PDB file of C-alpha atoms in Angstrom:
ATOM      1  CA  MET A   1     -24.665 -38.176  -4.137  1.00 50.00           C
ATOM      2  CA  THR A   2     -23.483 -35.259  -6.336  1.00 57.00           C
ATOM      3  CA  LYS A   3     -25.076 -32.747  -3.979  1.00 56.00           C
ATOM      4  CA  MET A   4     -23.263 -34.333  -1.068  1.00 53.00           C
ATOM      5  CA  ILE A   5     -19.914 -34.106  -2.863  1.00 53.00           C
ATOM      6  CA  LYS A   6     -20.498 -30.447  -3.684  1.00 48.00           C
ATOM      7  CA  LYS A   7     -21.223 -29.703  -0.013  1.00 48.00           C
ATOM      8  CA  GLY A   8     -18.052 -31.592   1.007  1.00 47.00           C
ATOM      9  CA  VAL A   9     -15.935 -29.677  -1.479  1.00 46.00           C
ATOM     10  CA  LEU A  10     -17.411 -26.342  -0.325  1.00 43.00           C
ATOM     11  CA  ALA A  11     -16.742 -27.242   3.323  1.00 42.00           C
ATOM     12  CA  LEU A  12     -13.138 -28.164   2.511  1.00 40.00           C
ATOM     13  CA  ALA A  13     -12.642 -24.878   0.619  1.00 43.00           C
ATOM     14  CA  ILE A  14     -13.949 -22.861   3.538  1.00 41.00           C
ATOM     15  CA  ILE A  15     -11.769 -24.740   6.042  1.00 40.00           C
ATOM     16  CA  ALA A  16      -8.691 -24.402   3.830  1.00 43.00           C
ATOM     17  CA  ALA A  17      -9.207 -20.636   3.401  1.00 44.00           C
ATOM     18  CA  SER A  18      -9.859 -19.811   7.033  1.00 44.00           C
ATOM     19  CA  PRO A  19      -6.392 -20.500   8.516  1.00 47.00           C
ATOM     20  CA  HIS A  20      -4.738 -18.415   5.773  1.00 46.00           C
ATOM     21  CA  THR A  21      -6.981 -15.453   6.500  1.00 48.00           C
ATOM     22  CA  LEU A  22      -6.368 -15.706  10.224  1.00 51.00           C
ATOM     23  CA  ALA A  23      -2.659 -16.373   9.799  1.00 59.00           C
ATOM     24  CA  GLN A  24      -2.287 -13.191   7.715  1.00 69.00           C
ATOM     25  CA  TYR A  25      -2.666 -10.985  10.795  1.00 84.00           C
ATOM     26  CA  ALA A  26      -0.969 -13.452  13.152  1.00 88.00           C
ATOM     27  CA  ASN A  27       2.202 -13.288  11.027  1.00 92.00           C
ATOM     28  CA  VAL A  28       2.664  -9.570  11.702  1.00 95.00           C
ATOM     29  CA  GLU A  29       3.250 -10.218  15.422  1.00 96.00           C
ATOM     30  CA  GLY A  30       6.880 -10.053  16.536  1.00 97.00           C
ATOM     31  CA  THR A  31       9.973  -7.907  16.984  1.00 98.00           C
ATOM     32  CA  TYR A  32      11.538  -6.059  14.092  1.00 98.00           C
ATOM     33  CA  SER A  33      14.779  -4.069  13.980  1.00 96.00           C
ATOM     34  CA  SER A  34      17.308  -2.400  11.711  1.00 94.00           C
ATOM     35  CA  PRO A  35      21.017  -1.731  11.948  1.00 92.00           C
ATOM     36  CA  GLY A  36      20.126   1.975  11.717  1.00 86.00           C
ATOM     37  CA  GLY A  37      18.569   2.063  15.177  1.00 90.00           C
ATOM     38  CA  LEU A  38      14.871   1.418  14.434  1.00 93.00           C
ATOM     39  CA  PHE A  39      12.864  -1.029  16.496  1.00 96.00           C
ATOM     40  CA  LEU A  40       9.254  -2.202  16.191  1.00 97.00           C
ATOM     41  CA  GLN A  41       7.324  -4.541  18.535  1.00 98.00           C
ATOM     42  CA  VAL A  42       3.869  -5.721  17.403  1.00 98.00           C
ATOM     43  CA  ILE A  43       1.291  -7.699  19.370  1.00 97.00           C
ATOM     44  CA  VAL A  44      -1.846  -8.846  17.579  1.00 96.00           C
ATOM     45  CA  LEU A  45      -4.935  -8.291  19.779  1.00 95.00           C
ATOM     46  CA  ASP A  46      -7.553  -9.666  17.330  1.00 93.00           C
ATOM     47  CA  ILE A  47      -6.353 -11.853  14.459  1.00 89.00           C
ATOM     48  CA  GLN A  48      -9.721 -11.638  12.692  1.00 88.00           C
ATOM     49  CA  LYS A  49     -10.019  -7.830  12.742  1.00 92.00           C
ATOM     50  CA  GLY A  50      -6.279  -7.000  12.543  1.00 94.00           C
ATOM     51  CA  ASP A  51      -6.272  -5.003  15.798  1.00 96.00           C
ATOM     52  CA  ILE A  52      -2.744  -4.507  17.148  1.00 97.00           C
ATOM     53  CA  ALA A  53      -0.714  -2.897  19.921  1.00 98.00           C
ATOM     54  CA  ALA A  54       2.665  -1.603  18.818  1.00 98.00           C
ATOM     55  CA  THR A  55       5.741   0.236  19.992  1.00 97.00           C
ATOM     56  CA  THR A  56       8.387   1.736  17.756  1.00 94.00           C
ATOM     57  CA  THR A  57      11.660   3.233  18.903  1.00 93.00           C
ATOM     58  CA  VAL A  58      14.332   5.160  17.028  1.00 91.00           C
ATOM     59  CA  VAL A  59      17.867   5.542  18.413  1.00 90.00           C
ATOM     60  CA  GLN A  60      20.344   7.561  16.326  1.00 86.00           C
ATOM     61  CA  GLY A  61      23.281   8.831  18.338  1.00 85.00           C
ATOM     62  CA  ALA A  62      22.116  11.095  21.137  1.00 86.00           C
ATOM     63  CA  CYS A  63      18.633  11.354  19.599  1.00 86.00           C
ATOM     64  CA  SER A  64      15.907   8.884  20.466  1.00 90.00           C
ATOM     65  CA  GLY A  65      12.132   8.587  20.544  1.00 90.00           C
ATOM     66  CA  THR A  66       9.342   6.131  21.167  1.00 92.00           C
ATOM     67  CA  VAL A  67       5.718   5.905  20.064  1.00 93.00           C
ATOM     68  CA  ALA A  68       3.455   3.263  21.599  1.00 95.00           C
ATOM     69  CA  GLY A  69      -0.219   2.816  20.770  1.00 96.00           C
ATOM     70  CA  LEU A  70      -3.100   0.899  19.276  1.00 97.00           C
ATOM     71  CA  GLY A  71      -3.925   0.454  15.631  1.00 97.00           C
ATOM     72  CA  LYS A  72      -4.914  -1.865  12.840  1.00 97.00           C
ATOM     73  CA  VAL A  73      -3.475  -3.975  10.000  1.00 97.00           C
ATOM     74  CA  VAL A  74      -5.331  -3.834   6.707  1.00 95.00           C
ATOM     75  CA  GLY A  75      -3.772  -5.936   3.999  1.00 94.00           C
ATOM     76  CA  ARG A  76      -0.009  -5.287   4.266  1.00 94.00           C
ATOM     77  CA  LYS A  77      -0.374  -1.857   5.891  1.00 97.00           C
ATOM     78  CA  MET A  78      -0.319  -1.228   9.628  1.00 98.00           C
ATOM     79  CA  THR A  79      -1.148   2.156  11.225  1.00 98.00           C
ATOM     80  CA  PHE A  80      -1.196   3.170  14.824  1.00 97.00           C
ATOM     81  CA  THR A  81      -1.382   6.330  16.912  1.00 94.00           C
ATOM     82  CA  PRO A  82       0.126   7.052  20.363  1.00 93.00           C
ATOM     83  CA  PHE A  83      -1.687   6.178  23.559  1.00 88.00           C
ATOM     84  CA  THR A  84      -0.933   9.652  24.893  1.00 81.00           C
ATOM     85  CA  LYS A  85      -0.633  12.871  22.934  1.00 79.00           C
ATOM     86  CA  GLU A  86       2.409  15.003  23.685  1.00 72.00           C
ATOM     87  CA  GLU A  87       1.724  18.596  24.708  1.00 74.00           C
ATOM     88  CA  ASN A  88       1.745  20.855  21.630  1.00 69.00           C
ATOM     89  CA  GLY A  89       1.994  17.722  19.506  1.00 64.00           C
ATOM     90  CA  GLU A  90       0.183  17.182  16.215  1.00 71.00           C
ATOM     91  CA  ALA A  91      -1.742  14.010  15.448  1.00 82.00           C
ATOM     92  CA  CYS A  92       1.179  11.538  15.117  1.00 90.00           C
ATOM     93  CA  THR A  93       0.534   8.479  12.994  1.00 94.00           C
ATOM     94  CA  ILE A  94       2.986   5.624  12.416  1.00 95.00           C
ATOM     95  CA  THR A  95       2.505   3.628   9.224  1.00 96.00           C
ATOM     96  CA  VAL A  96       4.332   0.423   8.377  1.00 97.00           C
ATOM     97  CA  GLU A  97       4.161  -1.119   4.876  1.00 97.00           C
ATOM     98  CA  PHE A  98       5.038  -4.838   5.047  1.00 96.00           C
ATOM     99  CA  ASP A  99       6.228  -7.220   2.362  1.00 95.00           C
ATOM    100  CA  LYS A 100       4.082 -10.302   1.602  1.00 90.00           C
ATOM    101  CA  PRO A 101       5.489 -12.647   4.336  1.00 91.00           C
ATOM    102  CA  PHE A 102       5.652  -9.855   6.943  1.00 94.00           C
ATOM    103  CA  LYS A 103       9.423 -10.247   7.221  1.00 96.00           C
ATOM    104  CA  HIS A 104      10.315  -6.608   6.344  1.00 97.00           C
ATOM    105  CA  GLY A 105       8.506  -3.371   6.959  1.00 96.00           C
ATOM    106  CA  LYS A 106       9.078   0.260   5.938  1.00 96.00           C
ATOM    107  CA  ILE A 107       8.242   2.626   8.765  1.00 95.00           C
ATOM    108  CA  LYS A 108       6.994   6.180   8.227  1.00 94.00           C
ATOM    109  CA  GLY A 109       6.025   8.628  10.958  1.00 90.00           C
ATOM    110  CA  GLU A 110       3.664  11.511  10.131  1.00 90.00           C
ATOM    111  CA  SER A 111       3.730  14.511  12.463  1.00 87.00           C
ATOM    112  CA  CYS A 112       5.749  12.570  15.048  1.00 87.00           C
ATOM    113  CA  MET A 113       8.735  14.921  15.491  1.00 85.00           C
ATOM    114  CA  VAL A 114       7.601  15.843  19.039  1.00 84.00           C
ATOM    115  CA  TYR A 115       8.153  12.206  20.059  1.00 84.00           C
ATOM    116  CA  SER A 116      11.753  11.980  18.723  1.00 84.00           C
ATOM    117  CA  GLY A 117      13.186  15.419  18.148  1.00 76.00           C
ATOM    118  CA  VAL A 118      14.475  17.018  14.989  1.00 74.00           C
ATOM    119  CA  ALA A 119      17.700  14.979  14.603  1.00 76.00           C
ATOM    120  CA  CYS A 120      16.020  11.553  14.170  1.00 81.00           C
ATOM    121  CA  GLY A 121      12.749  10.001  13.130  1.00 80.00           C
ATOM    122  CA  TRP A 122      10.961   7.122  11.456  1.00 80.00           C
ATOM    123  CA  GLU A 123      11.057   8.499   7.911  1.00 81.00           C
ATOM    124  CA  GLY A 124      11.309   5.543   5.540  1.00 81.00           C
ATOM    125  CA  GLY A 125      13.445   3.261   7.739  1.00 87.00           C
ATOM    126  CA  THR A 126      13.207  -0.476   6.958  1.00 94.00           C
ATOM    127  CA  VAL A 127      13.031  -3.074   9.725  1.00 96.00           C
ATOM    128  CA  THR A 128      13.456  -6.838   9.571  1.00 97.00           C
ATOM    129  CA  LYS A 129      11.625  -9.369  11.696  1.00 97.00           C
ATOM    130  CA  GLY A 130      13.775 -11.223  14.254  1.00 94.00           C
ATOM    131  CA  LYS A 131      13.717 -14.981  14.710  1.00 77.00           C
TER     132      LYS A 131
END
């Protein structure tokens, strides 16, 4: 009887842990924005592996830019690179550091100036998830 109880407890623990693990990546999906003209759209492609498709746009006055691509979420950090490389462009990488509930994210673009121009970019902007 004790062995049966142990198996039951183990099965319950596994079942209880599984949705949380899967939900972690599912929670990142959605539309994020900021009053400063930053936008982020995330679609989760594989909730177990953290594979995503994302688009981020910056609009600041007459300056604007967009990066769309595929990437991955690991823990609270999402990174993605553009589908297409701009001519004379470096290897652009967008990184988003999320808070624990995936409600806010801080966006950073590395070597992405060719996608937005000199006057605007993704450097350290914070976005909030819409409802």
